[in-house]
mmCIF file of C-alpha atoms in Angstrom:
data_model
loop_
_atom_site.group_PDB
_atom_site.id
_atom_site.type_symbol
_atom_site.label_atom_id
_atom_site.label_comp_id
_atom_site.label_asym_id
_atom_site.label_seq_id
_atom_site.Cartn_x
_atom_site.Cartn_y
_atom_site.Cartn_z
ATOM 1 C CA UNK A 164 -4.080 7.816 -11.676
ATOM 2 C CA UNK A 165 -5.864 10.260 -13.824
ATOM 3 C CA UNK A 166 -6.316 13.925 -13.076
ATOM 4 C CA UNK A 167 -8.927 16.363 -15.151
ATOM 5 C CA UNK A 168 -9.397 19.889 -13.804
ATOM 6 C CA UNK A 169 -12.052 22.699 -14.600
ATOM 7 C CA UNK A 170 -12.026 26.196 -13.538
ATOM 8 C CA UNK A 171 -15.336 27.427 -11.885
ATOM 9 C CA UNK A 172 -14.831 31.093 -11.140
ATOM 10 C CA UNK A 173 -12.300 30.995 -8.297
ATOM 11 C CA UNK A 174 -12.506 27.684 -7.415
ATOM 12 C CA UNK A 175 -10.002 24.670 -9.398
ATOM 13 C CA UNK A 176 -12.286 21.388 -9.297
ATOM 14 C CA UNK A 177 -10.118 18.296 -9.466
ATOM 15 C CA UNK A 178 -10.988 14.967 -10.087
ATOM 16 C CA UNK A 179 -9.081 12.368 -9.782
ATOM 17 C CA UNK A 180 -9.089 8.670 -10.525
ATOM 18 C CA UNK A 181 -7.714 5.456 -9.248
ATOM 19 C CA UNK A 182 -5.102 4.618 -6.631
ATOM 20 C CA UNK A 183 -3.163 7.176 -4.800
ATOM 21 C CA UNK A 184 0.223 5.610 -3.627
ATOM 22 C CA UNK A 185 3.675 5.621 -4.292
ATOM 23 C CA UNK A 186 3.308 5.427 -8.134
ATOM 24 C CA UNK A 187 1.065 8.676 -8.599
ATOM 25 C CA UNK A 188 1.776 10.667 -6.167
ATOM 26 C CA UNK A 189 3.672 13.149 -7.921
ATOM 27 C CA UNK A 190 1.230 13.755 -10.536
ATOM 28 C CA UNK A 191 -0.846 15.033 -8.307
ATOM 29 C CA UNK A 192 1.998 16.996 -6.545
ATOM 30 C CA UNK A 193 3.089 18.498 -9.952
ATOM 31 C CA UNK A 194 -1.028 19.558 -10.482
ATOM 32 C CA UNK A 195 -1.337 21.336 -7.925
ATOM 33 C CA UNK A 196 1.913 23.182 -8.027
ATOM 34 C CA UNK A 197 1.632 24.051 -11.658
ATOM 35 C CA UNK A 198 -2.339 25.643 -10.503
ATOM 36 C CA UNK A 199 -1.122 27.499 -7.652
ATOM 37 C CA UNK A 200 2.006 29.227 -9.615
ATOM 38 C CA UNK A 201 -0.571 30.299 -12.230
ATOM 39 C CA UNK A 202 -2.777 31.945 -9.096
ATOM 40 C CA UNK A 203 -5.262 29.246 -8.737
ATOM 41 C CA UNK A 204 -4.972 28.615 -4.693
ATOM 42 C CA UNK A 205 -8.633 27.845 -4.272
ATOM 43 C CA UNK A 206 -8.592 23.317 -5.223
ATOM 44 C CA UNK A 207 -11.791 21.361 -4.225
ATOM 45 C CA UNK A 208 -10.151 17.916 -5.121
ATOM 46 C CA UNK A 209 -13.091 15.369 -6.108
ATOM 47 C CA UNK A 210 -11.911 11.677 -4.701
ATOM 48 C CA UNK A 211 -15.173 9.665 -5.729
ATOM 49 C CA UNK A 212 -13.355 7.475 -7.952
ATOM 50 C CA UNK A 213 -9.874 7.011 -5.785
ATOM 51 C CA UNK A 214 -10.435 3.255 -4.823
ATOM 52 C CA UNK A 215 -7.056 3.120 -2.790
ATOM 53 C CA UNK A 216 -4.946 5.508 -0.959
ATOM 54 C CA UNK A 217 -1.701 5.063 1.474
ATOM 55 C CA UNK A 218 0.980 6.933 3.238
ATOM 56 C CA UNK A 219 2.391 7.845 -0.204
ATOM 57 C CA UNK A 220 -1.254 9.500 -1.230
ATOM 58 C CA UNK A 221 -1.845 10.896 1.986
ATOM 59 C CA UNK A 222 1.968 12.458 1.239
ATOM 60 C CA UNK A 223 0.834 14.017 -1.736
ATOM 61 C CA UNK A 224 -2.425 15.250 -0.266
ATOM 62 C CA UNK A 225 -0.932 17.056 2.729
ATOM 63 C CA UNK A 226 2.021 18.631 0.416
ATOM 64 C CA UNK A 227 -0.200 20.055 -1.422
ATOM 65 C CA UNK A 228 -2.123 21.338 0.992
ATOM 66 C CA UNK A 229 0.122 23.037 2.328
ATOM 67 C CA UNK A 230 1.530 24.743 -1.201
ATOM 68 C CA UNK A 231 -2.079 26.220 -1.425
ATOM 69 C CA UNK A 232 -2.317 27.693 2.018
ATOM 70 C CA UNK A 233 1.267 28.783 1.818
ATOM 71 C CA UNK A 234 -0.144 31.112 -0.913
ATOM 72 C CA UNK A 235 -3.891 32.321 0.744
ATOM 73 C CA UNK A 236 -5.768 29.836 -0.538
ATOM 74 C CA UNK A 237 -6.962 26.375 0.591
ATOM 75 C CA UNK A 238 -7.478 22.918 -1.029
ATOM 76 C CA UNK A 239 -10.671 21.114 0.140
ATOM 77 C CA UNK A 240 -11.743 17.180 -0.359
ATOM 78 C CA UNK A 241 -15.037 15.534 -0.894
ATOM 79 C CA UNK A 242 -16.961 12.053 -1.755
ATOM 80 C CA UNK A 243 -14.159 10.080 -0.605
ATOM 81 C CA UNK A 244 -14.837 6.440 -1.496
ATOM 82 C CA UNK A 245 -14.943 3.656 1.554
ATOM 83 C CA UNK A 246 -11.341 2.681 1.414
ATOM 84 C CA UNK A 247 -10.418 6.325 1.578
ATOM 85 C CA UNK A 248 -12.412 7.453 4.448
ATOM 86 C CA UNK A 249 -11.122 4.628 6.207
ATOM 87 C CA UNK A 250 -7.944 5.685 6.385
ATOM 88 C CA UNK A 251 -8.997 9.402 6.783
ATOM 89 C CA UNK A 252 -10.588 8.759 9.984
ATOM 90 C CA UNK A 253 -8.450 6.245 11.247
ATOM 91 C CA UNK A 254 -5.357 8.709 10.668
ATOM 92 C CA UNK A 255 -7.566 11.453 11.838
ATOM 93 C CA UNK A 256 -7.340 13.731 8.690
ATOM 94 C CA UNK A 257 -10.553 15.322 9.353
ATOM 95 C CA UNK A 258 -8.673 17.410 11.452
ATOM 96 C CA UNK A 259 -6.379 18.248 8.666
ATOM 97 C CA UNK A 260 -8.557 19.051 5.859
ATOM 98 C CA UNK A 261 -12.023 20.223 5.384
ATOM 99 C CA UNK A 262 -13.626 17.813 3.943
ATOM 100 C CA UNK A 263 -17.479 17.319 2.439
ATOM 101 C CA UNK A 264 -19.840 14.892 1.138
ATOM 102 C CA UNK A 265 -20.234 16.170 -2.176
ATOM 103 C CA UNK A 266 -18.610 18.465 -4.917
ATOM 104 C CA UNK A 267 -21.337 21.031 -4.581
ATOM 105 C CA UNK A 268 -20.805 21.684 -0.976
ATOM 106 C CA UNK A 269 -17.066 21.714 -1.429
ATOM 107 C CA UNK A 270 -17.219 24.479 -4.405
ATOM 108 C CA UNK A 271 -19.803 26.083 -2.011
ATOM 109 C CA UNK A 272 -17.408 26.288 0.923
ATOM 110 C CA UNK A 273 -15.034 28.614 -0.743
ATOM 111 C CA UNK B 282 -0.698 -22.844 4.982
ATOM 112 C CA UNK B 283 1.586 -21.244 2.793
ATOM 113 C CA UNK B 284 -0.934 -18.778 0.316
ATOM 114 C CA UNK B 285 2.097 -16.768 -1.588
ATOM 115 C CA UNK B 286 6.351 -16.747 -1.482
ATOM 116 C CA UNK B 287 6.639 -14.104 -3.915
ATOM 117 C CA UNK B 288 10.118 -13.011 -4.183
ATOM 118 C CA UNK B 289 10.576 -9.697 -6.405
ATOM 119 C CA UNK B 290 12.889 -7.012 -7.649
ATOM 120 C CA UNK B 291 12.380 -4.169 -5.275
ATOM 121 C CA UNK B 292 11.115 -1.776 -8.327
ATOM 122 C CA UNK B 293 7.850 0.596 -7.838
ATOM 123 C CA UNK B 294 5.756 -1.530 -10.393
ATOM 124 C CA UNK B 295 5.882 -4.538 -7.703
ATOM 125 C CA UNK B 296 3.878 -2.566 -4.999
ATOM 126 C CA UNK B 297 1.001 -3.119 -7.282
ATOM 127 C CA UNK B 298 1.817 -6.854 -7.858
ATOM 128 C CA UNK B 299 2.027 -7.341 -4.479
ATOM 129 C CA UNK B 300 -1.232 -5.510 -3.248
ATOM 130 C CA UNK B 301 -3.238 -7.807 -5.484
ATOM 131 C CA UNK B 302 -1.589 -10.904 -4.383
ATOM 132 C CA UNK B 303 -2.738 -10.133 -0.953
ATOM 133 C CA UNK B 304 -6.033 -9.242 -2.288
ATOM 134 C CA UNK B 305 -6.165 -12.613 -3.540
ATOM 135 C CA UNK B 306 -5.286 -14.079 -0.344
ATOM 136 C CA UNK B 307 -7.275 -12.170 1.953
ATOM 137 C CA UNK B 308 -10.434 -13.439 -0.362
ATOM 138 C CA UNK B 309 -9.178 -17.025 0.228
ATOM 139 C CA UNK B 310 -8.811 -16.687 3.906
ATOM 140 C CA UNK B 311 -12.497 -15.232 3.970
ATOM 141 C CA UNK B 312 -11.419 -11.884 5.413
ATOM 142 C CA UNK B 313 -14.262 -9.450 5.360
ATOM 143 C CA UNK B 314 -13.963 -5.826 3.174
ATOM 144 C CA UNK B 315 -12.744 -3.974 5.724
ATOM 145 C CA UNK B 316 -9.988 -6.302 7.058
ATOM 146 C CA UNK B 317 -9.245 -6.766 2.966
ATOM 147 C CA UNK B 318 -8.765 -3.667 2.899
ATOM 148 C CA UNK B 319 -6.075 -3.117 5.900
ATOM 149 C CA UNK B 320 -4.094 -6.186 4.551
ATOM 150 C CA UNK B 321 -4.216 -4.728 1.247
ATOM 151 C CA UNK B 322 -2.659 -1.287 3.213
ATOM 152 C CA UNK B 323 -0.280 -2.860 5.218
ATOM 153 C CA UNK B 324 1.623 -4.539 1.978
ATOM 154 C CA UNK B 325 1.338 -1.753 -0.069
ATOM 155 C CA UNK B 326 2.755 0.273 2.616
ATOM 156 C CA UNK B 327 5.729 -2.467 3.598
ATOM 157 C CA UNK B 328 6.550 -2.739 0.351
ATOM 158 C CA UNK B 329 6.423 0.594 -0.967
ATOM 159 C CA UNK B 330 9.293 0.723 1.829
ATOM 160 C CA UNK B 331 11.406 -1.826 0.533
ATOM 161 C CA UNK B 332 11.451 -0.080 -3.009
ATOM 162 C CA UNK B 333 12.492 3.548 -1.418
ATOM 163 C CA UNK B 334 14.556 2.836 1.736
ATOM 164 C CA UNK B 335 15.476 -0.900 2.088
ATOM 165 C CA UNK B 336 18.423 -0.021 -0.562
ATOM 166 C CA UNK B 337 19.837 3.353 -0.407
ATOM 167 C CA UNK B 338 22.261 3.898 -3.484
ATOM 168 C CA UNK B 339 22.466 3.031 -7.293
ATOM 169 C CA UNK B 340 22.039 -1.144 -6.590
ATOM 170 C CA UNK B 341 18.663 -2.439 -5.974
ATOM 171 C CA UNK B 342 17.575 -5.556 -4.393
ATOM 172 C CA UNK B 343 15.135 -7.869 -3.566
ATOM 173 C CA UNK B 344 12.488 -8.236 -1.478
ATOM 174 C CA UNK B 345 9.849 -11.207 -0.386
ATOM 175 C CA UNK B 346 6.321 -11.418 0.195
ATOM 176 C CA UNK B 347 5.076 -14.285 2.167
ATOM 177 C CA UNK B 348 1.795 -14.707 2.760
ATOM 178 C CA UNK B 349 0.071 -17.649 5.469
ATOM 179 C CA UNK B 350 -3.450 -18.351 5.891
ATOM 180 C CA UNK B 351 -4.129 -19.364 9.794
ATOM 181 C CA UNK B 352 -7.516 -20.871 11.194
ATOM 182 C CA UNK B 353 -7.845 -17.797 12.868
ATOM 183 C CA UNK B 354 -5.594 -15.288 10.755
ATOM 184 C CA UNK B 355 -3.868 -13.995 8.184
ATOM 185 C CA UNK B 356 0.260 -13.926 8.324
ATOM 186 C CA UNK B 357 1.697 -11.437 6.533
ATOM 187 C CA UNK B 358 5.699 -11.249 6.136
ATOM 188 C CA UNK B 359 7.332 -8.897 3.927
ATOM 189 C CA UNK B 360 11.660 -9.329 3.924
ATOM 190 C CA UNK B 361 14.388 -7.248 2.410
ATOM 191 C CA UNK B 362 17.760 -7.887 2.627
ATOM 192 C CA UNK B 363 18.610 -3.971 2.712
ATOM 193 C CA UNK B 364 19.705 -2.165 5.413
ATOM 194 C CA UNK B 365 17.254 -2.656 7.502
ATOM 195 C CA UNK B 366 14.586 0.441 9.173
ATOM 196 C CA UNK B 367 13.212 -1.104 12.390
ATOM 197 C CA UNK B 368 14.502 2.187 14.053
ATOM 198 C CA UNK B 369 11.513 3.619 12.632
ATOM 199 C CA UNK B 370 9.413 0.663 12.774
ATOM 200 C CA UNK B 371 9.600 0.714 16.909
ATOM 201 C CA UNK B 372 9.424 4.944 17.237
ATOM 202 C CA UNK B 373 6.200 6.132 18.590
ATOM 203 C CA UNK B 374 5.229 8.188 15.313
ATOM 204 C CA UNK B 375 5.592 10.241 12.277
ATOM 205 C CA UNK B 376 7.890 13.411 14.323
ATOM 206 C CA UNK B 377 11.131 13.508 12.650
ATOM 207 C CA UNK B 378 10.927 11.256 9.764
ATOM 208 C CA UNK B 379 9.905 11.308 5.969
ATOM 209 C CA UNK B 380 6.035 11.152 5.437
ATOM 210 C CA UNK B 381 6.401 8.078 3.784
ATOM 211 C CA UNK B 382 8.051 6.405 5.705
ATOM 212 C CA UNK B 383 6.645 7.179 9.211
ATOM 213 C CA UNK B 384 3.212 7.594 8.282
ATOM 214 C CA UNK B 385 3.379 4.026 6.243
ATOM 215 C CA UNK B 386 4.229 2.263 9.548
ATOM 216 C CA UNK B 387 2.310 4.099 11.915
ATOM 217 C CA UNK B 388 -0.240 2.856 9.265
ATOM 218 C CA UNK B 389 0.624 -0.660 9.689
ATOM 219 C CA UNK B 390 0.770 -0.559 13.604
ATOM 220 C CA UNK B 391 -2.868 0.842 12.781
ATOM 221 C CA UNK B 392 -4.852 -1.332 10.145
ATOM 222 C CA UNK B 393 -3.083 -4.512 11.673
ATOM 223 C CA UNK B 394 -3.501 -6.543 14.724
ATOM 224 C CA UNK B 395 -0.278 -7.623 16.040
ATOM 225 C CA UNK B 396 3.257 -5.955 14.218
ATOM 226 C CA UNK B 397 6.857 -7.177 14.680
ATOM 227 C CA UNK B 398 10.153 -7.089 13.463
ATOM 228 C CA UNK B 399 13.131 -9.707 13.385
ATOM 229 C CA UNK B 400 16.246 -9.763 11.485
ATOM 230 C CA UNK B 401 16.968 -13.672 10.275
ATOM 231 C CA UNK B 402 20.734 -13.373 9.870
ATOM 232 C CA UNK B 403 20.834 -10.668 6.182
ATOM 233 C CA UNK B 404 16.862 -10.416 6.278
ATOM 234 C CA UNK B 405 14.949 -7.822 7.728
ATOM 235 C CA UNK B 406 11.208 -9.261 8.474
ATOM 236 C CA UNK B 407 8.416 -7.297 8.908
ATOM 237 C CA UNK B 408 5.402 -9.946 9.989
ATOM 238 C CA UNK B 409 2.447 -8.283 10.475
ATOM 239 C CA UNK B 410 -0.948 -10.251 11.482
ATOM 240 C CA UNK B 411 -5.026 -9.718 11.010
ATOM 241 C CA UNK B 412 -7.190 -12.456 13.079
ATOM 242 C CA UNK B 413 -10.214 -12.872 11.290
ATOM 243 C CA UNK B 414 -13.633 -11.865 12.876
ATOM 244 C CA UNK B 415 -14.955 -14.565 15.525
ATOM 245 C CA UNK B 416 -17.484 -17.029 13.862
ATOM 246 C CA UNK B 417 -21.146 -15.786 14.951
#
């Protein structure tokens, strides 16, 4: 999995790339911890190139959800690939997270 | 017919091995994308237990991926000879146990058609099944 981030005012962008499971998921635990001690709670996490997520993904994904909120801020998905939406909606993340169809509307949304 | 007996070292780097054997299979069995992509799911989660709970402890093990392609289905079994964690494959959901673990099985009782468990005297086996779509 490869992560690449970029500050846009108050908002982190995130992209990441490849398969979320048990073999990445603390890279992007470890991301988003090291943003949010340096006072960057506000992640819009770009998944349009994550071609496979599980439970271990999904792990990461709500941890660090929660390690943004626990400090004000908010972590936010968008263009999540077939595979991913999949299991979104069948494990009814939508209720979870906010999620949107594209990066714009996700930076937007903060 | 038997697709795959893959029997591995229960190490993280197999999950992947795995996943793309039952890619393979579920393309040889005719499975359509989205039923691909629940098989592909279901291993990576079943296997991805083996490697962090079937063997507790400094001495890893083994596990096996078997893999049968049906008329009508794909048969998925996936063995450890650990210590076993069909308490958590039978509970009714995620409440009380590791992320991982809980939310990998719930996600196998969802992508996949029929789920059981046995235990075959040491071996734990998961056998999880996805019928194929009714011919048109």
């Amino acid at each position: 999995m490869k992560i690449t981030s970029e500050n846009l005012d108050d908002v982190t962008l995130l992209v990441l790339s490849g398969r979320l499971d048990a073999l990445s998921e603390g890279g992007l635990k470890d991301e988003v911890n090291g943003l949010v001690e340096g006072g960057r709670i506000n992640i819009a996490v770009n998944m349009e190139d994550v071609n496979f997520i599980d439970s271990s993904g999904l792990g990461a994904l709500i941890s660090s959800l929660r390690t943004a909120r626990d400090s004000g801020g908010d972590l936010r998905v968008c263009s999540l690939t077939e595979q991913v939406s999949m299991v979104f909606q069948v494990m009814r993340l939508n209720k979870v997270f906010k999620i949107f169809d594209t990066k714009e509307d996700a930076l937007r949304s903060f | 017919m038997e697709f795959i007996s893959f029997k591995f070292f229960a190490a993280p780097r197999m999950i992947r091995v795995a996943q793309t054997l039952a890619v393979l299979a579920c393309g040889q069995a005719g499975l359509d994308s989205e039923g691909t992509m629940a098989v592909e799911l279901a291993v990576s989660e079943a296997v991805t237990n083996i490697v962090k709970h079937a063997y507790p402890g400094a001495d890893r093990g083994f596990g096996l991926l078997r893999i049968k392609l049906l008329k009508d289905q794909v048969v998925v079994e996936v063995a450890d000879w650990g210590g076993g964690y069909e308490d958590v494959l039978l509970s009714p959901g995620p409440s009380g146990q590791t992320a991982s673990s809980g939310y990998g099985l719930l996600m196998i009782r969802k992508f996949m058609d029929e789920v059981s468990f046995r235990k075959d005297r040491e071996m734990n086996i998961l056998t999880m099944r996805k019928f194929l779509p009714a011919p048109r």
